[in-house]
PDB file of C-alpha atoms and ligand atoms in Angstrom:
ATOM      1  CA  UNK A  29     104.271  87.164 116.984  1.00 89.00           C
ATOM      2  CA  UNK A  30     101.564  88.713 119.143  1.00 96.00           C
ATOM      3  CA  UNK A  31      98.653  90.634 117.655  1.00 97.00           C
ATOM      4  CA  UNK A  32      99.036  89.836 113.956  1.00 98.00           C
ATOM      5  CA  UNK A  33      96.459  87.098 113.415  1.00 98.00           C
ATOM      6  CA  UNK A  34      93.543  88.093 111.158  1.00 98.00           C
ATOM      7  CA  UNK A  35      94.836  91.643 110.685  1.00 98.00           C
ATOM      8  CA  UNK A  36      95.479  93.025 107.191  1.00 98.00           C
ATOM      9  CA  UNK A  37      98.918  93.876 105.807  1.00 99.00           C
ATOM     10  CA  UNK A  38      99.579  95.555 102.462  1.00 99.00           C
ATOM     11  CA  UNK A  39     103.026  94.913 100.981  1.00 99.00           C
ATOM     12  CA  UNK A  40     104.200  96.840  97.911  1.00 99.00           C
ATOM     13  CA  UNK A  41     106.580  95.156  95.498  1.00 98.00           C
ATOM     14  CA  UNK A  42     105.538  91.838  97.030  1.00 98.00           C
ATOM     15  CA  UNK A  43     105.770  89.914  93.765  1.00 98.00           C
ATOM     16  CA  UNK A  44     109.563  89.502  94.045  1.00 97.00           C
ATOM     17  CA  UNK A  45     112.615  89.387  96.302  1.00 97.00           C
ATOM     18  CA  UNK A  46     112.386  90.897  99.774  1.00 98.00           C
ATOM     19  CA  UNK A  47     108.718  91.903  99.419  1.00 98.00           C
ATOM     20  CA  UNK A  48     107.681  88.366  98.491  1.00 98.00           C
ATOM     21  CA  UNK A  49     109.527  86.938 101.511  1.00 98.00           C
ATOM     22  CA  UNK A  50     107.801  89.499 103.770  1.00 98.00           C
ATOM     23  CA  UNK A  51     104.358  88.771 102.297  1.00 99.00           C
ATOM     24  CA  UNK A  52     104.816  85.019 102.817  1.00 98.00           C
ATOM     25  CA  UNK A  53     105.944  85.464 106.427  1.00 98.00           C
ATOM     26  CA  UNK A  54     103.110  87.836 107.352  1.00 98.00           C
ATOM     27  CA  UNK A  55     100.640  85.329 105.882  1.00 98.00           C
ATOM     28  CA  UNK A  56     102.301  82.561 107.958  1.00 98.00           C
ATOM     29  CA  UNK A  57     101.696  84.763 111.014  1.00 98.00           C
ATOM     30  CA  UNK A  58      97.976  84.663 110.163  1.00 98.00           C
ATOM     31  CA  UNK A  59      97.649  88.061 108.507  1.00 98.00           C
ATOM     32  CA  UNK A  60      95.568  88.617 105.375  1.00 98.00           C
ATOM     33  CA  UNK A  61      98.108  89.974 102.901  1.00 99.00           C
ATOM     34  CA  UNK A  62      97.430  92.409 100.068  1.00 98.00           C
ATOM     35  CA  UNK A  63     100.106  92.081  97.390  1.00 98.00           C
ATOM     36  CA  UNK A  64     100.477  95.381  95.508  1.00 98.00           C
ATOM     37  CA  UNK A  65     102.883  95.281  92.590  1.00 98.00           C
ATOM     38  CA  UNK A  66     103.089  96.858  89.145  1.00 98.00           C
ATOM     39  CA  UNK A  67     103.717  93.368  87.741  1.00 98.00           C
ATOM     40  CA  UNK A  68     100.164  91.991  87.969  1.00 98.00           C
ATOM     41  CA  UNK A  69     101.077  88.547  86.654  1.00 98.00           C
ATOM     42  CA  UNK A  70     103.863  88.071  89.216  1.00 98.00           C
ATOM     43  CA  UNK A  71     101.579  89.473  91.949  1.00 98.00           C
ATOM     44  CA  UNK A  72      98.968  86.860  91.011  1.00 98.00           C
ATOM     45  CA  UNK A  73     101.653  84.132  91.187  1.00 98.00           C
ATOM     46  CA  UNK A  74     102.741  85.379  94.645  1.00 98.00           C
ATOM     47  CA  UNK A  75      99.152  85.164  95.891  1.00 98.00           C
ATOM     48  CA  UNK A  76      98.847  81.621  94.520  1.00 98.00           C
ATOM     49  CA  UNK A  77     102.020  80.627  96.432  1.00 98.00           C
ATOM     50  CA  UNK A  78     100.705  82.118  99.677  1.00 98.00           C
ATOM     51  CA  UNK A  79      97.312  80.445  99.265  1.00 98.00           C
ATOM     52  CA  UNK A  80      98.926  77.090  98.430  1.00 98.00           C
ATOM     53  CA  UNK A  81     100.764  77.311 101.766  1.00 98.00           C
ATOM     54  CA  UNK A  82      97.446  77.883 103.563  1.00 98.00           C
ATOM     55  CA  UNK A  83      97.665  81.673 103.853  1.00 98.00           C
ATOM     56  CA  UNK A  84      95.150  84.394 103.031  1.00 98.00           C
ATOM     57  CA  UNK A  85      96.142  86.829 100.278  1.00 98.00           C
ATOM     58  CA  UNK A  86      94.837  88.894  97.396  1.00 98.00           C
ATOM     59  CA  UNK A  87      96.447  91.297  94.952  1.00 98.00           C
ATOM     60  CA  UNK A  88      96.031  94.458  92.932  1.00 98.00           C
ATOM     61  CA  UNK A  89      98.263  95.495  90.065  1.00 98.00           C
ATOM     62  CA  UNK A  90      99.407  98.940  91.125  1.00 97.00           C
ATOM     63  CA  UNK A  91     102.121 101.387  90.110  1.00 98.00           C
ATOM     64  CA  UNK A  92     103.061 103.267  93.276  1.00 98.00           C
ATOM     65  CA  UNK A  93     104.211 106.300  91.244  1.00 98.00           C
ATOM     66  CA  UNK A  94     100.556 106.985  90.267  1.00 98.00           C
ATOM     67  CA  UNK A  95      98.763 108.540  93.268  1.00 98.00           C
ATOM     68  CA  UNK A  96      95.237 108.171  91.838  1.00 98.00           C
ATOM     69  CA  UNK A  97      95.990 104.529  90.936  1.00 98.00           C
ATOM     70  CA  UNK A  98      97.341 103.913  94.446  1.00 98.00           C
ATOM     71  CA  UNK A  99      94.148 105.279  96.054  1.00 98.00           C
ATOM     72  CA  UNK A 100      91.999 103.038  93.822  1.00 98.00           C
ATOM     73  CA  UNK A 101      94.159  99.949  94.511  1.00 98.00           C
ATOM     74  CA  UNK A 102      94.088 100.515  98.282  1.00 98.00           C
ATOM     75  CA  UNK A 103      90.286 100.983  98.248  1.00 98.00           C
ATOM     76  CA  UNK A 104      89.842  97.848  96.112  1.00 98.00           C
ATOM     77  CA  UNK A 105      92.037  95.586  98.243  1.00 98.00           C
ATOM     78  CA  UNK A 106      90.577  96.925 101.518  1.00 98.00           C
ATOM     79  CA  UNK A 107      87.053  96.252 100.217  1.00 98.00           C
ATOM     80  CA  UNK A 108      88.042  92.580  99.868  1.00 98.00           C
ATOM     81  CA  UNK A 109      90.424  92.035 102.820  1.00 98.00           C
ATOM     82  CA  UNK A 110      89.329  94.689 105.329  1.00 98.00           C
ATOM     83  CA  UNK A 111      91.018  97.798 106.773  1.00 98.00           C
ATOM     84  CA  UNK A 112      94.819  97.887 106.733  1.00 98.00           C
ATOM     85  CA  UNK A 113      96.661  97.366 110.012  1.00 98.00           C
ATOM     86  CA  UNK A 114     100.191  97.332 108.554  1.00 99.00           C
ATOM     87  CA  UNK A 115     101.582  98.870 105.382  1.00 99.00           C
ATOM     88  CA  UNK A 116     105.000  97.645 104.230  1.00 99.00           C
ATOM     89  CA  UNK A 117     106.479 100.132 101.755  1.00 99.00           C
ATOM     90  CA  UNK A 118     108.886  97.761 100.035  1.00 98.00           C
ATOM     91  CA  UNK A 119     108.752  98.440  96.269  1.00 98.00           C
ATOM     92  CA  UNK A 120     111.918 100.113  95.002  1.00 98.00           C
ATOM     93  CA  UNK A 121     114.153 100.311  91.977  1.00 97.00           C
ATOM     94  CA  UNK A 122     117.549 101.528  90.792  1.00 96.00           C
ATOM     95  CA  UNK A 123     120.167 100.794  88.198  1.00 94.00           C
ATOM     96  CA  UNK A 124     123.846 101.447  88.932  1.00 91.00           C
ATOM     97  CA  UNK A 125     125.168 104.538  87.178  1.00 94.00           C
ATOM     98  CA  UNK A 126     127.777 107.131  88.163  1.00 96.00           C
ATOM     99  CA  UNK A 127     125.918 110.318  89.115  1.00 98.00           C
ATOM    100  CA  UNK A 128     127.763 112.448  86.566  1.00 98.00           C
ATOM    101  CA  UNK A 129     126.442 110.175  83.808  1.00 98.00           C
ATOM    102  CA  UNK A 130     122.812 110.369  84.905  1.00 98.00           C
ATOM    103  CA  UNK A 131     120.112 112.612  83.446  1.00 98.00           C
ATOM    104  CA  UNK A 132     117.103 114.532  84.835  1.00 98.00           C
ATOM    105  CA  UNK A 133     114.729 111.882  83.411  1.00 98.00           C
ATOM    106  CA  UNK A 134     116.599 109.203  85.355  1.00 98.00           C
ATOM    107  CA  UNK A 135     116.548 111.262  88.596  1.00 98.00           C
ATOM    108  CA  UNK A 136     112.795 111.750  88.236  1.00 98.00           C
ATOM    109  CA  UNK A 137     112.200 108.030  87.718  1.00 98.00           C
ATOM    110  CA  UNK A 138     114.305 107.118  90.776  1.00 98.00           C
ATOM    111  CA  UNK A 139     112.591 109.751  92.942  1.00 98.00           C
ATOM    112  CA  UNK A 140     109.107 108.790  91.693  1.00 98.00           C
ATOM    113  CA  UNK A 141     109.570 105.119  92.595  1.00 98.00           C
ATOM    114  CA  UNK A 142     111.733 105.277  95.724  1.00 98.00           C
ATOM    115  CA  UNK A 143     110.480 108.435  97.448  1.00 98.00           C
ATOM    116  CA  UNK A 144     107.145 109.585  96.028  1.00 98.00           C
ATOM    117  CA  UNK A 145     105.854 105.998  95.743  1.00 99.00           C
ATOM    118  CA  UNK A 146     106.064 105.347  99.507  1.00 99.00           C
ATOM    119  CA  UNK A 147     104.598 108.836 100.141  1.00 99.00           C
ATOM    120  CA  UNK A 148     101.601 108.044  97.890  1.00 99.00           C
ATOM    121  CA  UNK A 149     101.013 104.714  99.630  1.00 99.00           C
ATOM    122  CA  UNK A 150     101.408 106.186 103.103  1.00 99.00           C
ATOM    123  CA  UNK A 151      99.025 109.066 102.347  1.00 98.00           C
ATOM    124  CA  UNK A 152      96.430 106.644 100.973  1.00 98.00           C
ATOM    125  CA  UNK A 153      96.572 104.321 104.002  1.00 98.00           C
ATOM    126  CA  UNK A 154      97.482 106.350 107.106  1.00 98.00           C
ATOM    127  CA  UNK A 155      94.301 108.487 107.155  1.00 98.00           C
ATOM    128  CA  UNK A 156      92.254 105.324 107.761  1.00 98.00           C
ATOM    129  CA  UNK A 157      94.724 104.077 110.385  1.00 98.00           C
ATOM    130  CA  UNK A 158      94.541 107.396 112.246  1.00 98.00           C
ATOM    131  CA  UNK A 159      90.725 107.360 112.176  1.00 98.00           C
ATOM    132  CA  UNK A 160      90.625 103.789 113.483  1.00 98.00           C
ATOM    133  CA  UNK A 161      93.138 104.643 116.210  1.00 98.00           C
ATOM    134  CA  UNK A 162      95.997 102.365 115.175  1.00 98.00           C
ATOM    135  CA  UNK A 163      98.306 101.039 112.501  1.00 98.00           C
ATOM    136  CA  UNK A 164     101.898 100.434 111.469  1.00 98.00           C
ATOM    137  CA  UNK A 165     103.951 101.586 108.511  1.00 99.00           C
ATOM    138  CA  UNK A 166     107.242  99.830 107.843  1.00 99.00           C
ATOM    139  CA  UNK A 167     109.564 101.221 105.200  1.00 99.00           C
ATOM    140  CA  UNK A 168     112.118  98.993 103.507  1.00 98.00           C
ATOM    141  CA  UNK A 169     114.736 101.698 103.127  1.00 98.00           C
ATOM    142  CA  UNK A 170     118.420 100.796 102.640  1.00 98.00           C
ATOM    143  CA  UNK A 171     121.820 101.169 104.252  1.00 97.00           C
ATOM    144  CA  UNK A 172     122.464 103.317 101.153  1.00 97.00           C
ATOM    145  CA  UNK A 173     120.179 105.878 102.796  1.00 98.00           C
ATOM    146  CA  UNK A 174     122.268 105.894 105.993  1.00 97.00           C
ATOM    147  CA  UNK A 175     125.845 105.797 104.689  1.00 96.00           C
ATOM    148  CA  UNK A 176     125.553 106.486 100.919  1.00 96.00           C
ATOM    149  CA  UNK A 177     126.380 104.099  98.099  1.00 94.00           C
ATOM    150  CA  UNK A 178     128.443 104.993  95.047  1.00 93.00           C
ATOM    151  CA  UNK A 179     126.671 104.278  91.767  1.00 94.00           C
ATOM    152  CA  UNK A 180     123.347 104.784  93.591  1.00 96.00           C
ATOM    153  CA  UNK A 181     123.539 108.459  94.440  1.00 98.00           C
ATOM    154  CA  UNK A 182     119.973 109.643  93.792  1.00 98.00           C
ATOM    155  CA  UNK A 183     118.575 106.347  95.147  1.00 98.00           C
ATOM    156  CA  UNK A 184     120.639 106.854  98.333  1.00 98.00           C
ATOM    157  CA  UNK A 185     119.121 110.338  98.622  1.00 98.00           C
ATOM    158  CA  UNK A 186     115.604 108.905  98.261  1.00 98.00           C
ATOM    159  CA  UNK A 187     116.208 106.282 100.940  1.00 98.00           C
ATOM    160  CA  UNK A 188     117.679 108.920 103.293  1.00 98.00           C
ATOM    161  CA  UNK A 189     114.648 111.117 102.588  1.00 98.00           C
ATOM    162  CA  UNK A 190     112.343 108.175 103.299  1.00 98.00           C
ATOM    163  CA  UNK A 191     113.994 107.652 106.689  1.00 98.00           C
ATOM    164  CA  UNK A 192     113.481 111.351 107.585  1.00 98.00           C
ATOM    165  CA  UNK A 193     109.910 111.289 106.225  1.00 99.00           C
ATOM    166  CA  UNK A 194     109.111 108.294 108.454  1.00 99.00           C
ATOM    167  CA  UNK A 195     110.511 110.059 111.545  1.00 98.00           C
ATOM    168  CA  UNK A 196     108.606 113.292 110.873  1.00 98.00           C
ATOM    169  CA  UNK A 197     105.281 111.548 110.218  1.00 98.00           C
ATOM    170  CA  UNK A 198     105.885 109.293 113.229  1.00 99.00           C
ATOM    171  CA  UNK A 199     105.756 112.453 115.368  1.00 98.00           C
ATOM    172  CA  UNK A 200     102.571 113.745 113.689  1.00 98.00           C
ATOM    173  CA  UNK A 201     100.508 110.577 114.085  1.00 98.00           C
ATOM    174  CA  UNK A 202     101.929 109.087 117.303  1.00 98.00           C
ATOM    175  CA  UNK A 203      98.871 110.182 119.319  1.00 98.00           C
ATOM    176  CA  UNK A 204      96.692 108.270 116.842  1.00 98.00           C
ATOM    177  CA  UNK A 205      98.712 105.137 117.669  1.00 98.00           C
ATOM    178  CA  UNK A 206     100.107 104.972 114.122  1.00 99.00           C
ATOM    179  CA  UNK A 207     103.738 103.845 114.375  1.00 98.00           C
ATOM    180  CA  UNK A 208     106.304 104.178 111.588  1.00 99.00           C
ATOM    181  CA  UNK A 209     109.729 102.515 111.451  1.00 99.00           C
ATOM    182  CA  UNK A 210     112.389 101.768 108.837  1.00 98.00           C
ATOM    183  CA  UNK A 211     114.292  98.579 108.062  1.00 98.00           C
ATOM    184  CA  UNK A 212     117.549  99.019 106.145  1.00 98.00           C
ATOM    185  CA  UNK A 213     118.810  96.017 104.195  1.00 98.00           C
ATOM    186  CA  UNK A 214     122.367  95.811 102.959  1.00 96.00           C
ATOM    187  CA  UNK A 215     123.226  94.126  99.637  1.00 95.00           C
ATOM    188  CA  UNK A 216     120.811  91.211  99.198  1.00 95.00           C
ATOM    189  CA  UNK A 217     120.447  88.319  96.763  1.00 94.00           C
ATOM    190  CA  UNK A 218     117.298  89.284  94.806  1.00 92.00           C
ATOM    191  CA  UNK A 219     116.428  89.764  91.128  1.00 88.00           C
ATOM    192  CA  UNK A 220     117.240  93.463  91.695  1.00 86.00           C
ATOM    193  CA  UNK A 221     120.741  92.475  92.814  1.00 86.00           C
ATOM    194  CA  UNK A 222     121.213  90.307  89.702  1.00 84.00           C
ATOM    195  CA  UNK A 223     120.271  93.306  87.573  1.00 82.00           C
ATOM    196  CA  UNK A 224     122.574  95.526  89.650  1.00 81.00           C
ATOM    197  CA  UNK A 225     125.817  93.514  89.576  1.00 85.00           C
ATOM    198  CA  UNK A 226     125.118  91.407  86.499  1.00 83.00           C
ATOM    199  CA  UNK A 227     125.562  87.664  86.274  1.00 79.00           C
ATOM    200  CA  UNK A 228     128.518  85.541  85.122  1.00 84.00           C
ATOM    201  CA  UNK A 229     132.156  86.010  86.117  1.00 88.00           C
ATOM    202  CA  UNK A 230     132.013  89.809  86.447  1.00 84.00           C
ATOM    203  CA  UNK A 231     128.874  89.621  88.623  1.00 84.00           C
ATOM    204  CA  UNK A 232     130.543  86.988  90.817  1.00 86.00           C
ATOM    205  CA  UNK A 233     133.596  89.254  91.295  1.00 87.00           C
ATOM    206  CA  UNK A 234     131.411  92.153  92.455  1.00 86.00           C
ATOM    207  CA  UNK A 235     129.471  89.864  94.812  1.00 87.00           C
ATOM    208  CA  UNK A 236     132.714  88.528  96.308  1.00 90.00           C
ATOM    209  CA  UNK A 237     133.960  92.087  96.867  1.00 89.00           C
ATOM    210  CA  UNK A 238     130.675  92.892  98.656  1.00 89.00           C
ATOM    211  CA  UNK A 239     131.002  89.811 100.863  1.00 94.00           C
ATOM    212  CA  UNK A 240     134.513  90.840 101.929  1.00 94.00           C
ATOM    213  CA  UNK A 241     133.043  94.023 103.462  1.00 92.00           C
ATOM    214  CA  UNK A 242     130.443  92.190 105.559  1.00 96.00           C
ATOM    215  CA  UNK A 243     131.577  91.076 109.056  1.00 97.00           C
ATOM    216  CA  UNK A 244     129.135  88.132 109.017  1.00 98.00           C
ATOM    217  CA  UNK A 245     130.717  86.957 105.754  1.00 97.00           C
ATOM    218  CA  UNK A 246     127.805  86.872 103.316  1.00 96.00           C
ATOM    219  CA  UNK A 247     125.323  89.141 101.623  1.00 94.00           C
ATOM    220  CA  UNK A 248     121.680  89.160 102.668  1.00 97.00           C
ATOM    221  CA  UNK A 249     118.915  86.780 101.618  1.00 98.00           C
ATOM    222  CA  UNK A 250     115.253  87.873 101.347  1.00 98.00           C
ATOM    223  CA  UNK A 251     114.419  85.759 104.409  1.00 98.00           C
ATOM    224  CA  UNK A 252     116.765  87.855 106.585  1.00 98.00           C
ATOM    225  CA  UNK A 253     114.152  90.678 106.820  1.00 98.00           C
ATOM    226  CA  UNK A 254     110.618  89.342 107.421  1.00 98.00           C
ATOM    227  CA  UNK A 255     111.222  88.550 111.125  1.00 98.00           C
ATOM    228  CA  UNK A 256     111.925  92.195 111.966  1.00 98.00           C
ATOM    229  CA  UNK A 257     109.026  93.375 109.780  1.00 99.00           C
ATOM    230  CA  UNK A 258     106.647  90.981 111.571  1.00 98.00           C
ATOM    231  CA  UNK A 259     107.954  92.215 114.942  1.00 98.00           C
ATOM    232  CA  UNK A 260     107.438  95.864 113.949  1.00 99.00           C
ATOM    233  CA  UNK A 261     103.859  95.076 112.893  1.00 99.00           C
ATOM    234  CA  UNK A 262     103.163  93.150 116.133  1.00 98.00           C
ATOM    235  CA  UNK A 263     101.958  94.144 119.603  1.00 98.00           C
ATOM    236  CA  UNK A 264     105.515  93.614 120.881  1.00 98.00           C
ATOM    237  CA  UNK A 265     106.600  96.784 119.039  1.00 98.00           C
ATOM    238  CA  UNK A 266     103.824  99.006 120.391  1.00 98.00           C
ATOM    239  CA  UNK A 267     106.262 101.423 122.130  1.00 98.00           C
ATOM    240  CA  UNK A 268     108.617 101.811 119.169  1.00 98.00           C
ATOM    241  CA  UNK A 269     108.256 104.503 116.509  1.00 99.00           C
ATOM    242  CA  UNK A 270     110.507 106.661 114.319  1.00 98.00           C
ATOM    243  CA  UNK A 271     113.344 104.119 114.481  1.00 98.00           C
ATOM    244  CA  UNK A 272     115.699 102.861 111.799  1.00 98.00           C
ATOM    245  CA  UNK A 273     117.251  99.392 112.032  1.00 98.00           C
ATOM    246  CA  UNK A 274     119.918  97.981 109.722  1.00 98.00           C
ATOM    247  CA  UNK A 275     120.022  94.298 108.820  1.00 98.00           C
ATOM    248  CA  UNK A 276     123.221  93.940 106.862  1.00 97.00           C
ATOM    249  CA  UNK A 277     125.477  91.399 108.555  1.00 98.00           C
ATOM    250  CA  UNK A 278     127.271  94.180 110.456  1.00 97.00           C
ATOM    251  CA  UNK A 279     128.238  96.046 107.279  1.00 96.00           C
ATOM    252  CA  UNK A 280     127.050  99.267 108.893  1.00 95.00           C
ATOM    253  CA  UNK A 281     126.910  99.575 112.669  1.00 95.00           C
ATOM    254  CA  UNK A 282     124.922 102.518 113.995  1.00 89.00           C
ATOM    255  CA  UNK A 283     124.813 103.816 117.550  1.00 79.00           C
TER     256      UNK A 283
HETATM  257  N1  LIG B 311     118.350  93.816  96.932  1.00 70.19           N
HETATM  258  C1  LIG B 311     119.147  94.626  97.615  1.00 70.19           C
HETATM  259  O1  LIG B 311     120.383  94.499  97.619  1.00 70.19           O
HETATM  260  C2  LIG B 311     118.554  95.752  98.436  1.00 70.19           C
HETATM  261  C3  LIG B 311     119.397  96.419  99.335  1.00 70.19           C
HETATM  262  C4  LIG B 311     118.871  97.448 100.103  1.00 70.19           C
HETATM  263  C5  LIG B 311     117.546  97.807  99.964  1.00 70.19           C
HETATM  264  N2  LIG B 311     116.750  97.139  99.087  1.00 70.19           N
HETATM  265  C6  LIG B 311     115.355  97.592  98.976  1.00 70.19           C
HETATM  266  O2  LIG B 311     114.494  96.498  99.214  1.00 70.19           O
HETATM  267  C7  LIG B 311     113.283  96.669  98.482  1.00 70.19           C
HETATM  268  C8  LIG B 311     112.987  95.416  97.672  1.00 70.19           C
HETATM  269  O3  LIG B 311     114.073  95.186  96.781  1.00 70.19           O
HETATM  270  P1  LIG B 311     114.298  93.800  96.029  1.00 70.19           P
HETATM  271  O4  LIG B 311     115.763  93.645  95.904  1.00 70.19           O
HETATM  272  O5  LIG B 311     113.491  92.736  96.661  1.00 70.19           O
HETATM  273  O6  LIG B 311     113.728  94.181  94.582  1.00 70.19           O
HETATM  274  P2  LIG B 311     113.079  93.291  93.402  1.00 70.19           P
HETATM  275  O7  LIG B 311     113.413  93.994  92.135  1.00 70.19           O
HETATM  276  O8  LIG B 311     113.417  91.852  93.561  1.00 70.19           O
HETATM  277  O9  LIG B 311     111.521  93.482  93.686  1.00 70.19           O
HETATM  278  C9  LIG B 311     110.931  94.747  93.596  1.00 70.19           C
HETATM  279  C10 LIG B 311     109.454  94.585  93.297  1.00 70.19           C
HETATM  280  O10 LIG B 311     108.901  95.915  93.263  1.00 70.19           O
HETATM  281  C11 LIG B 311     108.059  96.019  92.140  1.00 70.19           C
HETATM  282  N3  LIG B 311     108.015  97.421  91.705  1.00 70.19           N
HETATM  283  C12 LIG B 311     109.023  98.157  91.171  1.00 70.19           C
HETATM  284  N4  LIG B 311     108.583  99.384  90.857  1.00 70.19           N
HETATM  285  C13 LIG B 311     107.274  99.436  91.236  1.00 70.19           C
HETATM  286  C14 LIG B 311     106.273 100.423  91.152  1.00 70.19           C
HETATM  287  N5  LIG B 311     106.503 101.618  90.608  1.00 70.19           N
HETATM  288  N6  LIG B 311     105.036 100.144  91.627  1.00 70.19           N
HETATM  289  C15 LIG B 311     104.757  98.915  92.146  1.00 70.19           C
HETATM  290  N7  LIG B 311     105.656  97.928  92.218  1.00 70.19           N
HETATM  291  C16 LIG B 311     106.905  98.182  91.764  1.00 70.19           C
HETATM  292  C17 LIG B 311     108.675  95.106  91.068  1.00 70.19           C
HETATM  293  O11 LIG B 311     107.704  94.725  90.099  1.00 70.19           O
HETATM  294  C18 LIG B 311     109.181  93.948  91.925  1.00 70.19           C
HETATM  295  O12 LIG B 311     108.186  92.934  92.065  1.00 70.19           O
HETATM  296  C19 LIG B 311     113.484  97.928  97.620  1.00 70.19           C
HETATM  297  O13 LIG B 311     112.895  99.042  98.251  1.00 70.19           O
HETATM  298  C20 LIG B 311     114.984  98.083  97.585  1.00 70.19           C
HETATM  299  O14 LIG B 311     115.368  99.423  97.381  1.00 70.19           O
HETATM  300  C21 LIG B 311     117.212  96.115  98.319  1.00 70.19           C
END
């Protein structure tokens, strides 16, 4: 991809699943990658993997729900890697529960991680991008935020809110050459998915039912997403902002 080499990317939730695949790919493209994850041990292991493959990476243990902690983590990683060119807001969490069985504490946790977390990160990073006259923010949202997903009602609301947030901020900072876009995965084989559907026979049944709804006949793998993320961070995407793209095997098809 054009224009990525030697630039800095921060990826939240990069110790696992989709975020790890994105971090590895951006490092392969020559970017210096900051792994930000609340699981410091797994973040360290991710950095070791990237370095072993010849890439440049560093990490900070960081809980994106804590705004002060986010500001400190961003300052610390930028002091080591340099100013951020691309922020990938990937960290997210949910657990399947019918809305009528959920509680205010649960709603707050889901909103803190999936909506306020990306807002904290974006606020901490975009000021510098605007001052420097350029940068990219890529949100890993979800098809749940475009079409809704039963059992993930508040999470779906957060992802929909994230998509609208990205569009609104894209308008505010366009003249500073800061571009924001969203990538929406469909159901994907990650540790989060294992926790979501469970393992064993019951988990397999739910997976098979998901596959039946996907025109391309499978659910996603973490490696299905990094190509688009790298493109959105690259010079080839310099006239694209405020857009939302689904990668879900045709599960949802948007005009
Ligand atoms: N897996 C799917 O089916 C699927 C589908 C659509 C969208 N997504 C989205 O993709 C993104 C990645 O999901 P995944 O399946 O790879 O998840 P995952 O559980 O495999 O990885 C998530 C990572 O985020 C980290 N994390 C969680 N809360 C955090 C916090 N408060 N602060 C910092 N780090 C935190 C975890 O430690 C973990 O390393 C999420 O935003 C998720 O909503 C996933």
